[in-house]
PDB file of C-alpha atoms in Angstrom:
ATOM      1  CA  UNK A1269      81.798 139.764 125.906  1.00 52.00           C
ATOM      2  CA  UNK A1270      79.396 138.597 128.914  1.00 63.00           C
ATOM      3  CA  UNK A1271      75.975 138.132 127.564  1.00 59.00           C
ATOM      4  CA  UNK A1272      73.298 138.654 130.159  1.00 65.00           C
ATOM      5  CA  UNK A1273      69.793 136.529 130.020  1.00 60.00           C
ATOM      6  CA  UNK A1274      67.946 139.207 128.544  1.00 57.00           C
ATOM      7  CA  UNK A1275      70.846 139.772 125.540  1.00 55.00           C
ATOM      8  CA  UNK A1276      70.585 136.324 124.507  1.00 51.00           C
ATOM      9  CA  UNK A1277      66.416 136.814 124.931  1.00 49.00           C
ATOM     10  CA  UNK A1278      66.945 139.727 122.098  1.00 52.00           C
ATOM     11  CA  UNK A1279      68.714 137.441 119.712  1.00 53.00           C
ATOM     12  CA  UNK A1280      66.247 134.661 118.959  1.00 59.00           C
ATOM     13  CA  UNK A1281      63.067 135.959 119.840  1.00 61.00           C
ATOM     14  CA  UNK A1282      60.818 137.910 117.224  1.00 67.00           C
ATOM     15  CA  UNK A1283      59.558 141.401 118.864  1.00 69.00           C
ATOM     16  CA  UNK A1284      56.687 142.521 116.860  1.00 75.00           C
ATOM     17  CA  UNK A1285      56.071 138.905 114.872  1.00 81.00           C
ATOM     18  CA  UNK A1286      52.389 137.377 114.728  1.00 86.00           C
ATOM     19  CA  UNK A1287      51.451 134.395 115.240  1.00 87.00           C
ATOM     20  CA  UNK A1288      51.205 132.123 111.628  1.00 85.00           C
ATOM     21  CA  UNK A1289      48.632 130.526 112.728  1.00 86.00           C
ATOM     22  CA  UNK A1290      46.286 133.177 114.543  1.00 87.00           C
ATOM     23  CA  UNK A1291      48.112 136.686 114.235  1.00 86.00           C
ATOM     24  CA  UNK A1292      48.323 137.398 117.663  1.00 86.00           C
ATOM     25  CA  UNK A1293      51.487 138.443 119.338  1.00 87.00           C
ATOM     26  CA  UNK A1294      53.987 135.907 119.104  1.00 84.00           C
ATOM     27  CA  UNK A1295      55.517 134.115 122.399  1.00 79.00           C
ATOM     28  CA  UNK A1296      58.529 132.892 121.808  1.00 75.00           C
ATOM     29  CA  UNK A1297      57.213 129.213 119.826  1.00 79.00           C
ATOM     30  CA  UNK A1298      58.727 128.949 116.749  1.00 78.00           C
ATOM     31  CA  UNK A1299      59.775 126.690 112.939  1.00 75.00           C
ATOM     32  CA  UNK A1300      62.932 126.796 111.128  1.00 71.00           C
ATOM     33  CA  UNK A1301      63.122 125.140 107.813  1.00 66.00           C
ATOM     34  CA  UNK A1302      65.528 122.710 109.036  1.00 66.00           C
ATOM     35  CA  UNK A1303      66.815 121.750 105.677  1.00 67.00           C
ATOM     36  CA  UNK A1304      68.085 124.956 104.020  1.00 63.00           C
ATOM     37  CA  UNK A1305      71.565 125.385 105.562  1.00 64.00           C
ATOM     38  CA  UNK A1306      72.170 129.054 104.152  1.00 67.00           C
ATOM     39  CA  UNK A1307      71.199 131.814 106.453  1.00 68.00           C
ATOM     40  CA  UNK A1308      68.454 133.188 107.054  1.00 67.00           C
ATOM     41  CA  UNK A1309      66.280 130.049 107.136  1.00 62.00           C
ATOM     42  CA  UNK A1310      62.783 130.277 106.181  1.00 64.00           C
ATOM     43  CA  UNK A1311      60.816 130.820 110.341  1.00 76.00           C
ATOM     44  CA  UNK A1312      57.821 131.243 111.638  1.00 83.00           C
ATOM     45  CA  UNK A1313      56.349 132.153 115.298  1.00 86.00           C
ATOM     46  CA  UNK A1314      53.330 130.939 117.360  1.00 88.00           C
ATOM     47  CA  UNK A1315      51.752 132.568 119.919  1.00 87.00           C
ATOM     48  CA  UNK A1316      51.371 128.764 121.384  1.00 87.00           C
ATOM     49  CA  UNK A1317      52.495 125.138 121.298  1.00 86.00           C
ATOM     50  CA  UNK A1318      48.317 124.527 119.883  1.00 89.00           C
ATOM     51  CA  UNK A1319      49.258 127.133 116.938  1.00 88.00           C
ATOM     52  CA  UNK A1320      52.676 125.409 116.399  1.00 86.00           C
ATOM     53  CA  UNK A1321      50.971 122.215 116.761  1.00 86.00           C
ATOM     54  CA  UNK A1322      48.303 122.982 113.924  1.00 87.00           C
ATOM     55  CA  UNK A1323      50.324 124.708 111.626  1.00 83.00           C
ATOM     56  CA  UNK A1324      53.066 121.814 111.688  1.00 81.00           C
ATOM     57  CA  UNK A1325      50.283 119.309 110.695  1.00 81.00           C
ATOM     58  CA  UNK A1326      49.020 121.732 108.005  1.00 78.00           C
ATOM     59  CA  UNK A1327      52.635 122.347 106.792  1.00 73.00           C
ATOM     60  CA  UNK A1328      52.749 118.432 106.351  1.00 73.00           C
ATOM     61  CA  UNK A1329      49.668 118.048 104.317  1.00 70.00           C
ATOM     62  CA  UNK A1330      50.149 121.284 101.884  1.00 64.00           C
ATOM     63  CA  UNK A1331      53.448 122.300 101.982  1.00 59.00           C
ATOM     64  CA  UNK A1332      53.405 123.914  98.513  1.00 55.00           C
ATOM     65  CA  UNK A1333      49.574 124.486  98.296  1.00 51.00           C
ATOM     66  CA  UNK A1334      48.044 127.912  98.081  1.00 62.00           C
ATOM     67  CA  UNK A1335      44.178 127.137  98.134  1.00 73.00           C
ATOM     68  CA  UNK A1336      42.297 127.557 101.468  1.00 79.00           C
ATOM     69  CA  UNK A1337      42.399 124.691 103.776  1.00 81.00           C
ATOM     70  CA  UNK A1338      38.840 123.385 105.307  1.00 86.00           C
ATOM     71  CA  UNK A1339      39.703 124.743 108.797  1.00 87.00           C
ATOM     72  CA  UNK A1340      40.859 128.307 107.138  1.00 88.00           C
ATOM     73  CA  UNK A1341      37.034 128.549 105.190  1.00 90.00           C
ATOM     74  CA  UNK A1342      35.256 127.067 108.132  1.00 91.00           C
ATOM     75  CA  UNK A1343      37.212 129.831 110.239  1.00 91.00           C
ATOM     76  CA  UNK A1344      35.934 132.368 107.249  1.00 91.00           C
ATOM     77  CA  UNK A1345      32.399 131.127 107.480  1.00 93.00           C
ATOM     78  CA  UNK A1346      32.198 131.157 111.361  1.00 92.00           C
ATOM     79  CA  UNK A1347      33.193 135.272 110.771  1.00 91.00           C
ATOM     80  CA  UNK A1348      30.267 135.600 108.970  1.00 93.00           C
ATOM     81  CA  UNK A1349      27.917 136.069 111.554  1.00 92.00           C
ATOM     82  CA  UNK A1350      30.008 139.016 113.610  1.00 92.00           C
ATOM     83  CA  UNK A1351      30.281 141.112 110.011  1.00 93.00           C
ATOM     84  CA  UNK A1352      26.873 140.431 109.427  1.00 93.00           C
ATOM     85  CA  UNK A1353      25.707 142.052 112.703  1.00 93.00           C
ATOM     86  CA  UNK A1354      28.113 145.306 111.537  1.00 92.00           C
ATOM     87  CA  UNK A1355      26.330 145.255 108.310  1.00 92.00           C
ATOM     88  CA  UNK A1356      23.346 145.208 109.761  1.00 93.00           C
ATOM     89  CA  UNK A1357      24.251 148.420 112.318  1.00 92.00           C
ATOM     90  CA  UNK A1358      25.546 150.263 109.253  1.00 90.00           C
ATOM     91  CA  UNK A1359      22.776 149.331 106.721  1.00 91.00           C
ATOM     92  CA  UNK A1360      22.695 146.482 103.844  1.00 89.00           C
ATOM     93  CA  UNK A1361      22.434 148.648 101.280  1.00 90.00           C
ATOM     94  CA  UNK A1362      25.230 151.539 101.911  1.00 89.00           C
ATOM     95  CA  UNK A1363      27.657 150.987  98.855  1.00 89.00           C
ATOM     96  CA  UNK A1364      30.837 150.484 100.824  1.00 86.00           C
ATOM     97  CA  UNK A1365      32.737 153.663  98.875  1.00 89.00           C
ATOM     98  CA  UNK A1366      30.131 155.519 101.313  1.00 92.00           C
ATOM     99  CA  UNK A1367      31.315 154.025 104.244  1.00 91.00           C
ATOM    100  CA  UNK A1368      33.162 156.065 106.733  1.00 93.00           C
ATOM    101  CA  UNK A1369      36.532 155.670 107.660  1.00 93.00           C
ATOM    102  CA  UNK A1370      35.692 154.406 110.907  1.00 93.00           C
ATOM    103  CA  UNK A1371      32.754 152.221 109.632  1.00 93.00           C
ATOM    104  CA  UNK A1372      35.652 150.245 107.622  1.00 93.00           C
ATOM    105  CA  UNK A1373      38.180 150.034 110.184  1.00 94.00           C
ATOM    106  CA  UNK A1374      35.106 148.219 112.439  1.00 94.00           C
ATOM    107  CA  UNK A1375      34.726 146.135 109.471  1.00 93.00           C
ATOM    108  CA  UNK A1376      37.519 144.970 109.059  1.00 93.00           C
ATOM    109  CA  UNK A1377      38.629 144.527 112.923  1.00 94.00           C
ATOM    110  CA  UNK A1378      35.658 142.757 113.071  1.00 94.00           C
ATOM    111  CA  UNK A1379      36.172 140.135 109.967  1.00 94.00           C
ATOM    112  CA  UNK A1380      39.738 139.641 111.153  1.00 93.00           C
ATOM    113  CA  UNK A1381      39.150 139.664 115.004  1.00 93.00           C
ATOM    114  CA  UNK A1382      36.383 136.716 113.644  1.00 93.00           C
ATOM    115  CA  UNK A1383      38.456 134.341 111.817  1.00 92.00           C
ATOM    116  CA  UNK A1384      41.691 134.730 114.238  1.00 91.00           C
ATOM    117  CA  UNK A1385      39.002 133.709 117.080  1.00 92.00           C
ATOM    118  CA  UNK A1386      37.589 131.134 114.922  1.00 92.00           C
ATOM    119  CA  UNK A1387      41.308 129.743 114.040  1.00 90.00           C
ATOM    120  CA  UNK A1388      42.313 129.475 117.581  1.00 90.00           C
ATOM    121  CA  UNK A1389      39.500 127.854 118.277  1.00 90.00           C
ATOM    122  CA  UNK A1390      40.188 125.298 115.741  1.00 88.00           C
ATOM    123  CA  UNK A1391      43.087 125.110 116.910  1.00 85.00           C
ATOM    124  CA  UNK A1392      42.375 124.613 120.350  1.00 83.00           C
ATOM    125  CA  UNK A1393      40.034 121.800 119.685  1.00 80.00           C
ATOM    126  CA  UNK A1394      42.385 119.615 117.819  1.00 70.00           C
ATOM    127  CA  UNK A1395      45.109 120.098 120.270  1.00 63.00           C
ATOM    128  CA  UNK A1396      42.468 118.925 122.878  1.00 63.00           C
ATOM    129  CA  UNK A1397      41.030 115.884 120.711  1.00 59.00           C
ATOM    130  CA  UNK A1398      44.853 114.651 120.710  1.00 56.00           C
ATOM    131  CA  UNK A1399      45.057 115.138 124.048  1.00 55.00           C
ATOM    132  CA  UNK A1400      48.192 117.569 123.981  1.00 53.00           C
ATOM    133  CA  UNK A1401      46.665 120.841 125.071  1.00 49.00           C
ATOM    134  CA  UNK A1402      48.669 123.816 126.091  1.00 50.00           C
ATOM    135  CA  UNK A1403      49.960 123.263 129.742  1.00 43.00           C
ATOM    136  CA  UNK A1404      48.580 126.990 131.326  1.00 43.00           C
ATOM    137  CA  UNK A1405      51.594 128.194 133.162  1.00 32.00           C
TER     138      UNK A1405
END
């Protein structure tokens, strides 16, 4: 059976996957758990070698933890300030069961859209303190 470029494309990478690090659309950068030899092995996708980059150094320091790390609550805090601004549009004092459903879904776009932009950031910045930023091409 020939195989054409775009076959062997389908087989490794992960259509629809987000990145682990960000949630945006993965781009083909990705971690196997090298030791497990039984199929499937424990993966996850990037959306780029910064996002591989930080979550490999995070994986190192708290492979087993579940607590927040410092760059995932200053990423938290940092969203603050853009659901803040929606809270203030909607009112402080609407009890959230009397939010519409559109008032939530900009809620929560807004919270997640805050942190993702706040991790990449991160992100961005330590790849660039190390000196191995993302090559643009």
């Amino acid at each position: 059976m020939n195989m054409t470029s775009s076959d062997r494309l389908r087989l490794w990478h992960p259509r629809g996957t987000l990145c682990a690090v960000c949630r945006c659309p993965t781009r083909g950068f990705g971690w196997f758990d090298p030791v497990r030899s039984k199929q499937p092995r424990p993966s996850v996708w990037f959306c780029s070698i910064a996002c591989q980059g930080f979550w490999t150094r995070l994986a190192r320091e708290r492979w087993a933890m579940v607590d927040l790390t410092e760059q995932e609550k200053a990423a938290i805090r940092a969203s603050m300030k853009p659901i803040a601004e929606i809270m203030e549009e909607i009112g402080w004092k609407t009890r959230l069961a009397e939010l519409s459903e559109a008032q939530v879904r900009t809620l929560i776009e807004v919270a997640v859209g805050g942190f993702q932009d706040a991790m990449r950031a991160i992100a961005q910045g330590s790849a660039e303190t190390r000196g191995d930023a993302e090559i643009p091409f």
